[in-house]
XYZ file of C-alpha atoms in Angstrom:
359
model
C 0.000 0.000 0.000
C 1.291 3.423 -0.950
C 1.537 5.884 1.932
C 2.206 9.592 2.273
C 5.716 8.856 3.470
C 6.771 6.966 0.364
C 8.837 8.795 -2.275
C 7.340 9.661 -5.636
C 8.725 10.533 -9.040
C 7.255 13.850 -10.178
C 7.908 13.790 -13.922
C 11.588 13.099 -13.295
C 11.992 15.011 -10.027
C 12.240 12.685 -7.052
C 10.228 13.790 -4.026
C 11.119 12.315 -0.655
C 7.472 11.997 0.369
C 3.958 12.797 -0.835
C 3.286 15.710 1.498
C 3.264 19.118 -0.205
C 3.381 22.569 1.291
C 0.522 24.463 -0.344
C 1.098 27.987 -1.683
C 0.303 30.657 0.914
C 0.638 34.417 0.648
C 2.654 35.780 3.576
C 3.293 39.381 2.371
C 6.827 39.721 3.671
C 8.756 40.590 0.512
C 10.689 43.826 0.214
C 8.091 46.452 -0.602
C 10.164 48.383 -3.119
C 11.941 45.649 -5.088
C 9.332 42.910 -4.540
C 12.147 40.502 -3.674
C 12.134 37.706 -1.085
C 14.230 38.597 1.952
C 16.609 36.665 4.195
C 13.584 35.795 6.311
C 12.059 34.015 3.302
C 15.256 32.013 2.845
C 14.921 30.778 6.414
C 11.158 30.247 6.154
C 11.327 27.962 3.134
C 14.475 26.150 4.272
C 12.812 25.282 7.586
C 10.087 23.512 5.568
C 12.396 21.618 3.206
C 11.262 18.244 4.601
C 8.065 18.639 2.578
C 8.124 16.397 -0.451
C 7.317 19.495 -2.483
C 7.186 23.169 -1.515
C 4.982 25.420 -3.619
C 5.815 29.033 -2.882
C 3.502 31.880 -2.109
C 1.948 33.469 -5.184
C 4.638 35.233 -7.221
C 3.540 37.899 -9.690
C 4.825 37.295 -13.234
C 4.630 40.995 -14.109
C 4.293 44.297 -12.290
C 0.600 44.632 -13.169
C -0.059 41.111 -11.906
C 0.496 42.055 -8.265
C -2.575 41.804 -6.057
C -1.349 42.539 -2.535
C 1.350 44.639 -0.848
C 4.757 43.120 -0.187
C 4.422 40.093 -2.422
C 7.398 38.907 -4.487
C 7.819 38.888 -8.246
C 9.786 37.009 -10.888
C 10.021 39.670 -13.569
C 13.286 41.463 -12.737
C 16.941 40.523 -12.497
C 16.993 41.508 -8.825
C 14.103 39.155 -8.087
C 15.779 36.253 -9.881
C 18.947 36.736 -7.839
C 17.019 36.949 -4.568
C 14.989 33.820 -5.285
C 18.208 31.954 -6.095
C 19.196 32.305 -2.438
C 15.937 30.633 -1.462
C 16.182 27.737 -3.910
C 19.860 27.069 -3.183
C 19.123 26.879 0.546
C 16.110 24.596 0.064
C 18.077 22.278 -2.203
C 20.991 22.186 0.239
C 18.504 21.019 2.858
C 17.284 18.251 0.544
C 14.035 19.890 -0.546
C 12.245 20.464 -3.840
C 10.523 23.758 -4.620
C 8.184 25.071 -7.322
C 7.309 28.752 -7.752
C 3.615 29.540 -7.975
C 3.043 32.091 -10.734
C 0.018 34.164 -9.772
C -1.401 36.970 -11.878
C -4.043 38.550 -9.650
C -5.984 40.174 -12.503
C -8.813 42.318 -11.141
C -7.913 41.465 -7.530
C -5.766 44.401 -6.564
C -5.714 48.172 -6.443
C -3.744 51.007 -8.086
C -2.298 51.828 -4.664
C -0.782 48.344 -4.487
C 0.682 48.977 -7.942
C 2.171 52.278 -6.751
C -0.541 54.174 -8.598
C 1.254 53.845 -11.937
C -0.646 50.803 -13.173
C -4.248 49.649 -12.981
C -5.594 46.122 -12.375
C -6.658 44.273 -15.504
C -9.105 41.486 -16.247
C -10.916 39.638 -19.002
C -13.834 42.086 -18.675
C -14.490 45.389 -16.925
C -16.225 43.793 -13.935
C -15.179 44.829 -10.430
C -15.041 42.358 -7.574
C -17.269 43.008 -4.594
C -15.450 43.776 -1.367
C -12.180 45.384 -0.405
C -8.500 44.697 -0.753
C -5.831 45.449 1.830
C -3.412 48.217 0.882
C -0.727 49.935 2.911
C -3.210 52.783 3.242
C -5.848 50.474 4.672
C -8.732 48.508 3.115
C -10.044 49.954 -0.171
C -12.832 48.961 -2.524
C -11.876 46.912 -5.537
C -11.767 48.975 -8.722
C -13.174 48.188 -12.142
C -10.333 46.481 -14.007
C -9.187 47.506 -17.450
C -10.426 44.956 -19.971
C -7.500 43.341 -21.740
C -7.421 43.641 -25.520
C -6.750 40.548 -27.590
C -3.134 41.597 -28.054
C -2.809 42.253 -24.325
C -4.182 38.794 -23.524
C -1.493 37.255 -25.699
C 1.142 39.520 -24.124
C 0.013 38.353 -20.678
C 0.486 34.735 -21.731
C 4.018 35.672 -22.829
C 4.661 37.448 -19.515
C 3.783 34.308 -17.571
C 5.988 32.151 -19.793
C 8.858 34.604 -19.313
C 8.387 34.454 -15.546
C 8.568 30.653 -15.774
C 11.892 30.965 -17.579
C 13.059 33.334 -14.836
C 11.983 30.779 -12.225
C 14.179 28.102 -13.756
C 17.072 30.557 -13.885
C 16.422 31.273 -10.212
C 16.878 27.582 -9.448
C 13.286 26.432 -9.025
C 12.502 22.818 -9.864
C 9.425 24.018 -11.721
C 6.430 26.324 -11.572
C 2.791 26.029 -10.651
C 0.383 28.182 -12.642
C -2.240 29.641 -10.306
C -5.564 28.960 -11.986
C -7.600 29.046 -8.778
C -9.057 31.288 -6.077
C -10.553 33.962 -8.299
C -7.338 35.280 -9.825
C -6.758 36.004 -13.511
C -6.847 32.468 -14.923
C -10.079 31.646 -13.115
C -11.466 35.044 -14.086
C -11.264 33.866 -17.692
C -12.928 30.555 -16.802
C -15.905 32.147 -15.044
C -18.968 33.625 -16.732
C -19.319 36.062 -13.825
C -16.036 37.767 -14.708
C -15.621 36.930 -18.388
C -18.217 38.672 -20.562
C -16.119 38.614 -23.716
C -17.491 37.770 -27.151
C -14.152 37.134 -28.863
C -12.014 33.981 -28.921
C -11.344 34.330 -25.169
C -14.940 34.267 -23.933
C -18.465 33.009 -24.390
C -18.397 29.242 -24.941
C -16.718 26.763 -22.617
C -14.065 26.187 -25.278
C -13.286 29.892 -25.445
C -13.318 30.462 -21.691
C -10.775 27.710 -21.051
C -8.552 28.988 -23.870
C -6.543 31.409 -21.713
C -5.714 28.746 -19.126
C -4.751 26.272 -21.839
C -2.575 28.777 -23.692
C -0.789 29.745 -20.473
C -0.081 26.098 -19.661
C 1.046 25.460 -23.241
C 3.349 28.506 -23.290
C 4.942 27.635 -19.954
C 5.413 23.978 -20.929
C 7.056 25.032 -24.181
C 9.288 27.504 -22.348
C 10.591 25.310 -19.520
C 9.325 21.802 -20.316
C 6.088 20.084 -19.322
C 7.953 18.116 -16.636
C 8.485 21.414 -14.809
C 4.923 22.676 -15.209
C 1.969 22.309 -12.843
C -1.504 23.848 -12.749
C -3.676 24.630 -9.742
C -7.459 24.913 -10.050
C -10.376 25.357 -7.636
C -13.545 24.102 -9.345
C -16.718 25.752 -8.001
C -14.644 27.993 -5.764
C -16.144 31.349 -4.784
C -13.087 33.080 -3.340
C -12.555 36.672 -4.499
C -16.183 37.046 -5.604
C -15.951 34.467 -8.360
C -18.984 32.468 -9.467
C -18.931 29.614 -11.947
C -21.529 27.968 -14.141
C -21.194 24.828 -16.279
C -18.629 23.719 -13.747
C -18.279 20.068 -14.710
C -18.194 20.886 -18.429
C -15.671 23.693 -17.967
C -13.156 21.718 -15.958
C -13.575 18.565 -18.009
C -12.798 20.630 -21.116
C -9.813 22.271 -19.429
C -8.283 18.995 -18.315
C -8.956 17.393 -21.703
C -7.075 20.235 -23.375
C -4.019 20.130 -21.108
C -3.821 16.333 -20.854
C -1.892 15.923 -24.152
C 0.704 18.453 -22.974
C 2.024 15.967 -20.384
C 2.517 18.442 -17.548
C 4.002 17.348 -14.227
C 0.884 17.665 -12.122
C -2.633 18.940 -11.666
C -3.302 20.510 -8.266
C -6.962 20.635 -7.228
C -7.935 22.681 -4.205
C -11.383 21.972 -2.814
C -12.517 25.294 -1.360
C -16.204 24.479 -0.932
C -18.027 21.339 0.251
C -19.682 18.955 -2.150
C -17.038 18.866 -4.885
C -15.411 15.503 -4.163
C -17.247 13.775 -7.020
C -15.833 16.347 -9.425
C -12.392 15.881 -7.889
C -12.640 12.137 -8.500
C -13.755 12.709 -12.084
C -10.784 14.990 -12.759
C -8.489 12.512 -11.052
C -9.695 9.809 -13.435
C -9.348 12.106 -16.437
C -5.813 13.357 -15.706
C -3.025 10.815 -16.218
C -0.230 12.778 -14.520
C 0.489 13.267 -10.835
C -2.622 14.424 -8.985
C -2.143 16.803 -6.066
C -5.078 17.482 -3.747
C -5.614 20.250 -1.217
C -8.769 18.680 0.280
C -11.796 20.410 1.731
C -12.329 19.604 5.403
C -14.981 20.751 7.858
C -12.262 21.697 10.333
C -8.483 22.061 10.150
C -6.672 19.532 8.026
C -4.997 16.744 9.968
C -3.224 13.420 9.630
C -6.557 11.904 8.590
C -6.203 13.486 5.135
C -3.191 11.272 4.431
C -5.637 8.403 3.913
C -6.550 10.039 0.594
C -3.220 8.781 -0.734
C -3.749 5.264 0.564
C -7.238 5.259 -1.006
C -5.893 6.410 -4.364
C -7.823 9.681 -4.368
C -4.580 11.649 -4.720
C -0.888 11.031 -5.318
C 0.161 13.975 -3.138
C -1.758 15.818 -0.420
C -1.078 19.515 0.140
C -1.291 21.207 3.540
C -1.499 24.950 4.096
C -1.956 26.408 7.555
C -0.452 23.402 9.295
C 2.809 24.172 7.500
C 2.773 27.764 8.737
C 2.984 26.705 12.372
C 4.805 23.393 11.908
C 7.933 23.737 9.774
C 8.694 20.028 10.244
C 5.149 18.942 9.399
C 6.002 15.554 7.789
C 7.675 14.429 11.027
C 4.707 15.624 13.064
C 2.257 13.871 10.759
C 4.279 10.662 11.068
C 3.965 10.779 14.856
C 0.471 12.339 14.773
C 1.634 15.432 16.593
C 2.099 17.333 18.702
C 1.240 20.345 16.558
C 1.984 24.015 17.102
C -0.976 26.383 16.943
C -0.730 29.084 14.291
C -1.001 32.759 15.197
C -3.538 34.131 12.726
C -2.598 37.726 13.532
C 0.789 37.161 11.905
C -0.339 35.164 8.862
C -0.112 38.207 6.559
C 2.706 40.768 6.774
C 4.991 41.430 9.710
C 8.460 40.369 10.733
C 10.041 37.139 11.953
C 7.321 36.577 14.536
C 4.829 34.024 13.330
C 7.023 33.408 10.305
C 10.280 31.690 11.232
C 9.971 31.328 15.015
C 7.738 28.238 15.226
C 9.744 25.472 16.923
C 10.498 22.118 15.373
C 10.126 18.884 17.288
C 12.946 18.249 19.744
C 14.894 14.981 19.425
C 13.247 13.826 22.673
C 9.782 14.351 21.219
């Protein structure tokens, strides 16, 4: 029987176990250069016992930034800074993918230093507010991307993938979930286009497919992953034709032979769809499962049952840098300080203790 603690070959990259650290925004990058700091080097290195680390969302272009103090992969300075992270993780025996996240309409001109404006598939604002350094502010109506700008955005993401490989990452995960740009194209609530990028299911999945194709061509399919959140409502997203949309998306990317598909279940009642996508996708299947309460060791049974090849954990990894060891012994677990989840200094970031040898 396969267990979470068995190694796995991820399209040629050997992972020591089947426990992944899910991508989580921590908003601790340098505010001016959007580079990871020495604290980030320590943060990711502490968690190198994960079979796979997927970084926080990294903007592939300046206009793709959604929140203050998040890192990018579109400048030479950022590449150099990320190299310190990847070298340290590899020295500790870990494997790390960069999550490329274009926030689309989720953002604010103040986050973009007032020089740029959030963009999206259509000029439809999200309900709610976004955090800025000046406090919470209402989301703005995004600028609708032209056809040429859509294609340029695909190129931007592929270029960021190339930068990620130069920075030493083992691969990249394209963020197609949680109401950010890729899912904005998938959803009829945010995509009102009538050109080749909107309308029918085939057209609405086109942007996601072209991004995956461009990244796979740029750095190799074995270094390319995609994260999706079918039926998710985060960031004021609403989806229709859910089964048809995601079946069409997976059918289109299946021939590309990418390293993995990462499904995050953000709402209850989607397990049947997860199982259908699992059956449809022949590559490695990563699952960030929906649970009624906090995730726990119980979710590792999903690997034994064949529901997933790898299970991803989020918040547990924030407070437990040595999470695989804690899962193996079923605890004890540190409690996370939610007040320090987003932004701040070393507190609540790199000061959670690991298990002592006695424990």
